[in-house]
mmCIF file of C-alpha atoms in Angstrom:
data_model
loop_
_atom_site.group_PDB
_atom_site.id
_atom_site.type_symbol
_atom_site.label_atom_id
_atom_site.label_comp_id
_atom_site.label_asym_id
_atom_site.label_seq_id
_atom_site.Cartn_x
_atom_site.Cartn_y
_atom_site.Cartn_z
ATOM 1 C CA MET A 4 -6.031 -4.418 9.944
ATOM 2 C CA THR A 5 -9.545 -3.331 8.991
ATOM 3 C CA GLU A 6 -10.988 -3.121 5.488
ATOM 4 C CA PHE A 7 -13.715 -1.029 3.855
ATOM 5 C CA GLU A 8 -15.342 -0.970 0.448
ATOM 6 C CA ALA A 9 -17.271 1.742 -1.355
ATOM 7 C CA ALA A 10 -18.789 1.728 -4.825
ATOM 8 C CA TYR A 11 -19.777 4.753 -6.916
ATOM 9 C CA ARG A 12 -21.555 5.090 -10.220
ATOM 10 C CA SER A 13 -20.615 7.875 -12.581
ATOM 11 C CA THR A 14 -23.542 9.968 -13.761
ATOM 12 C CA GLY A 15 -21.739 10.842 -17.014
ATOM 13 C CA ASP A 16 -19.144 9.310 -19.301
ATOM 14 C CA PHE A 17 -16.303 9.696 -16.784
ATOM 15 C CA ARG A 18 -13.745 6.875 -16.700
ATOM 16 C CA LEU A 19 -10.844 6.469 -14.344
ATOM 17 C CA PRO A 20 -7.402 7.356 -15.718
ATOM 18 C CA GLU A 21 -4.796 4.683 -16.428
ATOM 19 C CA HIS A 22 -3.221 5.182 -12.992
ATOM 20 C CA SER A 23 -6.086 6.148 -10.684
ATOM 21 C CA GLY A 24 -4.433 5.950 -7.267
ATOM 22 C CA SER A 25 -3.638 9.628 -6.828
ATOM 23 C CA LEU A 26 -7.103 10.685 -7.980
ATOM 24 C CA LEU A 27 -8.899 8.281 -5.642
ATOM 25 C CA ARG A 28 -6.568 9.068 -2.752
ATOM 26 C CA GLY A 29 -7.059 12.787 -3.356
ATOM 27 C CA VAL A 30 -10.845 12.668 -3.340
ATOM 28 C CA LEU A 31 -10.842 10.458 -0.240
ATOM 29 C CA GLY A 32 -8.446 12.868 1.469
ATOM 30 C CA ARG A 33 -10.692 15.843 0.672
ATOM 31 C CA ALA A 34 -13.679 13.995 2.092
ATOM 32 C CA LEU A 35 -11.777 12.956 5.209
ATOM 33 C CA ARG A 36 -10.692 16.542 5.831
ATOM 34 C CA GLN A 37 -14.382 17.397 6.093
ATOM 35 C CA THR A 38 -15.437 14.460 8.275
ATOM 36 C CA GLY A 39 -12.264 13.818 10.273
ATOM 37 C CA CYS A 40 -10.983 17.253 11.297
ATOM 38 C CA SER A 41 -10.739 17.757 15.059
ATOM 39 C CA THR A 42 -10.909 21.555 14.733
ATOM 40 C CA PRO A 43 -14.265 23.086 13.723
ATOM 41 C CA CYS A 44 -13.089 25.012 10.671
ATOM 42 C CA ASP A 45 -14.406 25.200 7.147
ATOM 43 C CA PRO A 46 -12.510 24.261 5.122
ATOM 44 C CA CYS A 47 -9.923 22.224 7.008
ATOM 45 C CA PRO A 48 -6.529 23.914 6.497
ATOM 46 C CA ALA A 49 -3.910 22.096 4.399
ATOM 47 C CA ALA A 50 -1.354 22.649 7.172
ATOM 48 C CA CYS A 51 -2.960 20.725 10.012
ATOM 49 C CA LEU A 52 -3.301 22.778 13.199
ATOM 50 C CA ARG A 53 -3.477 19.720 15.462
ATOM 51 C CA ARG A 54 -1.397 17.114 13.650
ATOM 52 C CA GLY A 55 -1.887 13.632 15.015
ATOM 53 C CA ARG A 56 -5.149 14.546 16.764
ATOM 54 C CA CYS A 57 -7.645 14.134 13.930
ATOM 55 C CA ALA A 58 -8.683 11.209 11.764
ATOM 56 C CA TYR A 59 -7.187 12.769 8.628
ATOM 57 C CA SER A 60 -3.771 13.167 10.217
ATOM 58 C CA ARG A 61 -3.763 9.742 11.871
ATOM 59 C CA LEU A 62 -4.761 7.916 8.679
ATOM 60 C CA PHE A 63 -3.278 10.054 5.884
ATOM 61 C CA ASP A 64 -0.399 12.060 7.327
ATOM 62 C CA PRO A 65 0.735 10.641 10.673
ATOM 63 C CA PRO A 66 3.643 12.363 12.427
ATOM 64 C CA LEU A 67 6.728 10.353 13.278
ATOM 65 C CA PRO A 68 6.447 9.172 16.889
ATOM 66 C CA GLU A 69 9.034 10.247 19.429
ATOM 67 C CA PRO A 70 11.125 8.425 20.320
ATOM 68 C CA LEU A 71 11.419 6.570 17.026
ATOM 69 C CA PRO A 72 10.217 2.990 17.458
ATOM 70 C CA HIS A 73 12.875 1.571 15.127
ATOM 71 C CA ARG A 74 16.264 2.467 13.665
ATOM 72 C CA LEU A 75 14.949 2.029 10.099
ATOM 73 C CA LEU A 76 12.961 5.240 10.629
ATOM 74 C CA ARG A 77 16.068 7.334 11.298
ATOM 75 C CA GLY A 78 16.339 10.091 8.728
ATOM 76 C CA ALA A 79 12.703 9.684 7.670
ATOM 77 C CA THR A 80 10.685 12.869 7.299
ATOM 78 C CA GLU A 81 7.310 11.180 7.631
ATOM 79 C CA ALA A 82 5.809 7.920 8.814
ATOM 80 C CA PRO A 83 4.297 5.459 6.329
ATOM 81 C CA PRO A 84 0.519 6.084 6.562
ATOM 82 C CA PRO A 85 -1.607 3.187 7.821
ATOM 83 C CA LEU A 86 -4.329 3.854 5.225
ATOM 84 C CA LEU A 87 -3.874 1.999 1.925
ATOM 85 C CA PRO A 88 -6.264 2.664 -0.986
ATOM 86 C CA LEU A 89 -6.949 -0.495 -2.981
ATOM 87 C CA ILE A 90 -7.311 0.761 -6.533
ATOM 88 C CA PRO A 91 -8.112 -0.933 -9.858
ATOM 89 C CA ARG A 92 -5.286 -2.352 -11.926
ATOM 90 C CA PRO A 93 -3.955 0.036 -14.590
ATOM 91 C CA GLY A 94 -5.268 -0.442 -18.085
ATOM 92 C CA ARG A 95 -8.447 -2.244 -17.132
ATOM 93 C CA SER A 96 -11.667 -1.179 -18.760
ATOM 94 C CA VAL A 97 -13.319 0.582 -15.837
ATOM 95 C CA ALA A 98 -17.047 0.272 -16.198
ATOM 96 C CA ASN A 99 -19.551 1.397 -13.608
ATOM 97 C CA PRO A 100 -19.412 1.122 -10.702
ATOM 98 C CA ILE A 101 -16.075 2.499 -9.483
ATOM 99 C CA VAL A 102 -15.054 0.342 -6.523
ATOM 100 C CA LEU A 103 -12.635 1.778 -3.964
ATOM 101 C CA GLY A 104 -11.206 -0.466 -1.286
ATOM 102 C CA VAL A 105 -9.513 0.898 1.819
ATOM 103 C CA ARG A 106 -7.255 -1.119 4.113
ATOM 104 C CA VAL A 107 -6.158 0.391 7.442
ATOM 105 C CA LEU A 108 -3.209 -1.163 9.272
ATOM 106 C CA GLY A 109 -3.179 -1.311 13.039
ATOM 107 C CA THR A 110 -6.039 -0.967 15.506
ATOM 108 C CA LEU A 111 -8.742 1.408 14.313
ATOM 109 C CA SER A 112 -10.759 3.292 16.921
ATOM 110 C CA ALA A 113 -14.541 3.447 16.788
ATOM 111 C CA ASP A 114 -14.333 7.213 16.189
ATOM 112 C CA ASP A 115 -11.930 6.884 13.247
ATOM 113 C CA THR A 116 -14.090 4.082 11.825
ATOM 114 C CA GLU A 117 -17.153 6.334 11.947
ATOM 115 C CA ARG A 118 -15.299 9.258 10.338
ATOM 116 C CA LEU A 119 -13.809 7.095 7.586
ATOM 117 C CA LEU A 120 -17.215 5.613 6.729
ATOM 118 C CA ALA A 121 -18.618 9.146 6.634
ATOM 119 C CA ALA A 122 -15.794 10.229 4.330
ATOM 120 C CA LEU A 123 -16.479 7.376 1.917
ATOM 121 C CA GLN A 124 -20.100 8.533 1.793
ATOM 122 C CA GLU A 125 -19.041 12.187 1.428
ATOM 123 C CA ILE A 126 -17.094 11.370 -1.753
ATOM 124 C CA ALA A 127 -20.389 11.263 -3.622
ATOM 125 C CA ALA A 128 -20.865 14.970 -2.850
ATOM 126 C CA LEU A 129 -17.487 15.872 -4.366
ATOM 127 C CA ARG A 130 -16.316 15.917 -7.964
ATOM 128 C CA PHE A 131 -13.850 13.521 -9.557
ATOM 129 C CA GLY A 132 -10.813 14.710 -11.492
ATOM 130 C CA THR A 133 -10.172 17.862 -13.469
ATOM 131 C CA SER A 134 -13.328 17.286 -15.485
ATOM 132 C CA GLY A 135 -15.425 17.586 -12.315
ATOM 133 C CA ALA A 136 -17.367 14.368 -12.868
ATOM 134 C CA ASP A 137 -20.310 13.611 -10.602
ATOM 135 C CA VAL A 138 -20.792 10.206 -8.990
ATOM 136 C CA GLU A 139 -23.557 8.555 -7.006
ATOM 137 C CA LEU A 140 -22.952 6.309 -4.023
ATOM 138 C CA GLU A 141 -24.007 2.687 -4.516
ATOM 139 C CA HIS A 142 -22.815 1.252 -1.231
ATOM 140 C CA VAL A 143 -20.271 1.706 1.527
ATOM 141 C CA ARG A 144 -19.447 -0.875 4.170
ATOM 142 C CA ARG A 145 -16.864 -2.100 6.562
ATOM 143 C CA LEU A 146 -15.891 -5.644 5.654
ATOM 144 C CA PRO A 147 -16.265 -8.461 8.200
ATOM 145 C CA ASP A 148 -13.588 -9.284 10.769
ATOM 146 C CA PRO A 149 -12.378 -5.773 11.727
ATOM 147 C CA ASP A 150 -9.052 -5.471 13.559
ATOM 148 C CA ARG A 151 -8.007 -8.789 12.013
ATOM 149 C CA PRO A 152 -4.537 -9.761 13.267
ATOM 150 C CA LEU A 153 -1.855 -10.124 10.604
ATOM 151 C CA GLU A 154 0.776 -12.471 11.974
ATOM 152 C CA ILE A 155 3.993 -12.153 9.981
ATOM 153 C CA VAL A 156 6.185 -15.211 10.451
ATOM 154 C CA PRO A 157 8.553 -17.159 8.190
ATOM 155 C CA GLY A 158 7.056 -20.293 6.708
ATOM 156 C CA GLU A 159 8.133 -23.904 6.712
ATOM 157 C CA PRO A 160 11.246 -24.689 4.646
ATOM 158 C CA GLY A 161 10.497 -26.102 1.233
ATOM 159 C CA ASP A 162 11.715 -25.969 -2.351
ATOM 160 C CA GLY A 163 9.547 -24.996 -5.275
ATOM 161 C CA ARG A 164 8.484 -22.256 -7.639
ATOM 162 C CA LEU A 165 6.952 -18.897 -6.916
ATOM 163 C CA HIS A 166 5.224 -16.462 -9.280
ATOM 164 C CA LEU A 167 4.851 -12.833 -8.184
ATOM 165 C CA THR A 168 2.796 -10.249 -10.103
ATOM 166 C CA PHE A 169 2.674 -6.493 -9.556
ATOM 167 C CA ASP A 170 -0.974 -5.453 -9.956
ATOM 168 C CA THR A 171 -0.218 -1.748 -9.534
ATOM 169 C CA PRO A 172 3.171 -0.124 -10.220
ATOM 170 C CA ALA A 173 5.762 -0.990 -7.580
ATOM 171 C CA TRP A 174 8.098 1.956 -6.985
ATOM 172 C CA LEU A 175 11.171 -0.018 -5.933
ATOM 173 C CA THR A 176 14.495 1.776 -6.168
ATOM 174 C CA HIS A 177 18.164 1.026 -5.653
ATOM 175 C CA LYS A 178 20.704 3.832 -5.291
ATOM 176 C CA GLY A 179 18.127 6.366 -6.395
ATOM 177 C CA ARG A 180 16.933 4.677 -9.572
ATOM 178 C CA LEU A 181 14.052 2.382 -10.421
ATOM 179 C CA HIS A 182 14.887 -1.304 -10.381
ATOM 180 C CA THR A 183 14.936 -3.207 -13.659
ATOM 181 C CA ALA A 184 14.244 -6.853 -14.451
ATOM 182 C CA GLY A 185 17.998 -7.322 -14.528
ATOM 183 C CA ASP A 186 18.705 -6.241 -10.953
ATOM 184 C CA LEU A 187 15.486 -7.026 -9.079
ATOM 185 C CA ASP A 188 16.530 -10.494 -7.993
ATOM 186 C CA PHE A 189 14.892 -12.359 -5.124
ATOM 187 C CA ARG A 190 17.330 -11.112 -2.516
ATOM 188 C CA ALA A 191 16.699 -7.473 -3.479
ATOM 189 C CA LEU A 192 12.937 -8.076 -3.407
ATOM 190 C CA PHE A 193 13.161 -9.778 0.000
ATOM 191 C CA ARG A 194 15.074 -6.830 1.458
ATOM 192 C CA HIS A 195 12.404 -4.388 0.268
ATOM 193 C CA VAL A 196 9.683 -6.597 1.788
ATOM 194 C CA TYR A 197 11.491 -7.154 5.093
ATOM 195 C CA ARG A 198 12.251 -3.476 5.568
ATOM 196 C CA ARG A 199 8.633 -2.444 5.042
ATOM 197 C CA LEU A 200 7.160 -5.205 7.203
ATOM 198 C CA THR A 201 9.611 -4.367 9.989
ATOM 199 C CA THR A 202 8.808 -0.651 9.847
ATOM 200 C CA LEU A 203 5.039 -1.210 9.792
ATOM 201 C CA SER A 204 5.213 -3.675 12.670
ATOM 202 C CA ALA A 205 7.183 -1.156 14.740
ATOM 203 C CA LEU A 206 4.627 1.579 14.007
ATOM 204 C CA TYR A 207 1.305 -0.246 13.981
ATOM 205 C CA GLY A 208 1.902 -3.660 15.519
ATOM 206 C CA GLU A 209 4.421 -5.535 17.563
ATOM 207 C CA LEU A 210 8.076 -6.246 16.834
ATOM 208 C CA GLY A 211 10.066 -8.722 18.905
ATOM 209 C CA PRO A 212 13.822 -9.314 19.118
ATOM 210 C CA GLU A 213 13.480 -12.596 17.234
ATOM 211 C CA ASP A 214 11.964 -10.741 14.258
ATOM 212 C CA GLU A 215 15.262 -8.997 13.603
ATOM 213 C CA SER A 216 17.609 -11.763 14.706
ATOM 214 C CA ARG A 217 16.422 -13.992 11.839
ATOM 215 C CA PHE A 218 17.220 -11.442 9.139
ATOM 216 C CA PRO A 219 20.845 -12.531 8.433
ATOM 217 C CA GLU A 220 19.782 -16.163 8.051
ATOM 218 C CA LEU A 221 16.867 -15.283 5.762
ATOM 219 C CA ASP A 222 18.985 -12.869 3.752
ATOM 220 C CA ARG A 223 21.568 -15.588 3.039
ATOM 221 C CA LEU A 224 18.826 -18.014 2.056
ATOM 222 C CA ALA A 225 17.217 -15.420 -0.242
ATOM 223 C CA ALA A 226 20.484 -15.213 -2.198
ATOM 224 C CA SER A 227 20.070 -18.862 -3.209
ATOM 225 C CA VAL A 228 16.633 -18.349 -4.799
ATOM 226 C CA ARG A 229 17.005 -18.183 -8.578
ATOM 227 C CA THR A 230 15.131 -15.944 -10.997
ATOM 228 C CA THR A 231 13.697 -18.148 -13.767
ATOM 229 C CA GLY A 232 11.639 -15.534 -15.572
ATOM 230 C CA ALA A 233 11.028 -11.799 -15.580
ATOM 231 C CA SER A 234 8.539 -9.766 -17.563
ATOM 232 C CA LEU A 235 8.612 -6.222 -16.212
ATOM 233 C CA ARG A 236 7.990 -2.820 -17.721
ATOM 234 C CA ALA A 237 8.530 0.599 -16.236
ATOM 235 C CA ALA A 238 5.456 2.824 -16.006
ATOM 236 C CA ARG A 239 5.998 6.588 -15.728
ATOM 237 C CA TRP A 240 3.354 9.268 -15.384
ATOM 238 C CA GLU A 241 2.548 12.420 -13.410
ATOM 239 C CA ARG A 242 0.109 13.197 -10.656
ATOM 240 C CA HIS A 243 -1.434 16.569 -9.995
ATOM 241 C CA SER A 244 -1.371 17.974 -6.463
ATOM 242 C CA ARG A 245 -4.598 19.880 -5.923
ATOM 243 C CA GLU A 246 -3.293 21.589 -2.781
ATOM 244 C CA LEU A 247 -0.051 22.840 -4.357
ATOM 245 C CA ASP A 248 -1.321 23.041 -7.941
ATOM 246 C CA ALA A 249 1.842 21.218 -9.020
ATOM 247 C CA ARG A 250 2.681 18.086 -10.952
ATOM 248 C CA HIS A 251 4.888 15.339 -9.542
ATOM 249 C CA PRO A 252 6.555 12.463 -11.408
ATOM 250 C CA MET A 253 5.429 8.942 -10.543
ATOM 251 C CA MET A 254 6.870 5.605 -11.592
ATOM 252 C CA GLY A 255 6.816 1.900 -10.887
ATOM 253 C CA LEU A 256 7.234 -1.599 -12.233
ATOM 254 C CA LEU A 257 4.396 -3.639 -13.704
ATOM 255 C CA GLY A 258 4.576 -7.278 -14.705
ATOM 256 C CA SER A 259 5.724 -10.495 -13.102
ATOM 257 C CA LEU A 260 8.716 -12.403 -11.771
ATOM 258 C CA ARG A 261 9.274 -16.147 -11.445
ATOM 259 C CA PHE A 262 11.558 -17.680 -8.876
ATOM 260 C CA GLU A 263 12.724 -21.168 -8.021
ATOM 261 C CA GLY A 264 14.565 -22.592 -5.037
ATOM 262 C CA PRO A 265 14.043 -22.587 -1.251
ATOM 263 C CA VAL A 266 11.015 -20.269 -1.404
ATOM 264 C CA GLY A 267 8.843 -21.975 1.210
ATOM 265 C CA VAL A 268 10.161 -19.975 4.155
ATOM 266 C CA PHE A 269 9.451 -16.696 2.306
ATOM 267 C CA ARG A 270 5.900 -17.403 1.185
ATOM 268 C CA PRO A 271 4.105 -16.008 4.289
ATOM 269 C CA LEU A 272 6.315 -12.902 4.211
ATOM 270 C CA LEU A 273 5.397 -12.227 0.594
ATOM 271 C CA GLU A 274 1.721 -12.881 1.304
ATOM 272 C CA ALA A 275 1.941 -10.321 4.113
ATOM 273 C CA ALA A 276 3.554 -7.903 1.648
ATOM 274 C CA ALA A 277 0.574 -8.445 -0.645
ATOM 275 C CA LEU A 278 -1.614 -7.068 2.152
ATOM 276 C CA THR A 279 0.648 -4.171 3.154
ATOM 277 C CA LEU A 280 1.906 -3.231 -0.363
ATOM 278 C CA ILE A 281 5.578 -2.464 -1.020
ATOM 279 C CA GLY A 282 7.764 0.362 -2.310
ATOM 280 C CA LYS A 283 7.165 4.094 -2.383
ATOM 281 C CA CYS A 284 3.768 5.826 -2.515
ATOM 282 C CA THR A 285 1.750 2.921 -1.168
ATOM 283 C CA SER A 286 -0.656 5.596 0.113
ATOM 284 C CA HIS A 287 -1.443 6.214 -3.576
ATOM 285 C CA GLY A 288 -2.200 2.521 -4.116
ATOM 286 C CA LEU A 289 1.200 1.625 -5.578
ATOM 287 C CA GLY A 290 2.953 -1.649 -4.837
ATOM 288 C CA ARG A 291 -0.051 -3.958 -4.823
ATOM 289 C CA LEU A 292 0.945 -7.525 -5.671
ATOM 290 C CA HIS A 293 -0.174 -11.116 -5.496
ATOM 291 C CA VAL A 294 1.749 -14.335 -5.092
ATOM 292 C CA ASP A 295 1.137 -17.761 -6.606
ATOM 293 C CA ALA A 296 3.108 -20.716 -5.270
ATOM 294 C CA PRO A 297 2.381 -24.350 -6.218
ATOM 295 C CA GLU A 298 2.867 -27.120 -3.712
ATOM 296 C CA LEU A 299 6.338 -27.096 -2.214
ATOM 297 C CA SER A 300 8.594 -30.118 -1.759
ATOM 298 C CA PRO A 301 10.567 -30.705 1.450
ATOM 299 C CA PRO A 302 14.093 -29.255 1.401
ATOM 300 C CA ARG A 303 16.788 -31.679 0.306
#
């Protein structure tokens, strides 16, 4: 993965909304259409003429590869995008500057790097939100250690406690409805994490036979991890699609969960999930989390 950071200062009294992911993703997408289009057209059409052959399509709207690299992608209408906006936590007082992080999974070409950096600079020439706020660019940079490998392996067995916090709403569903504190136990959480990490590895990394063969064992072990505390609330709001001029419902869980039991083997998987985000609409910055785990004791 490769990471970028850009900071902007509002020239007026503009402040980010409570849930800023769709706004920041939208303005970055508009800028990337201008810098990353492979067809010389102005403006870049919403329906891409050469899907998969420009930076915008590869990073924001990648087509499903053929043949499908994994069975978990059967029935999917689109591939999870490799570009993840790292947005501020909801409800924070957002003072100047506005800092936008961008994490790109997989190997990033020199051309796509150049176009993405140009897009982050181009944002300053666009307007934010429905109010049309102006911003000035403070800095834009690619962070050190580009193309950093993310090795996803189970950890060493060990008993202990684990505290997980959702920094941005996690859109995790079961049978079509948003999870609640009552049914998001550790096993359900592990299955969401494992499915996403497996899919992303198949698309943007490497996936070996042993990665799938361990699932039954890990799934059984996850069932023995106990939930010792849950403080979750459901957040619901709407986003506005500029292209379609339509509003779409959004939702997710905010808060924290505490677990106890044989959590040591799962710690690296959850730390990987903190880097790749989990749930629906990760391309809007949803599903960002962090994990705290004190020292673990050897399994008994």
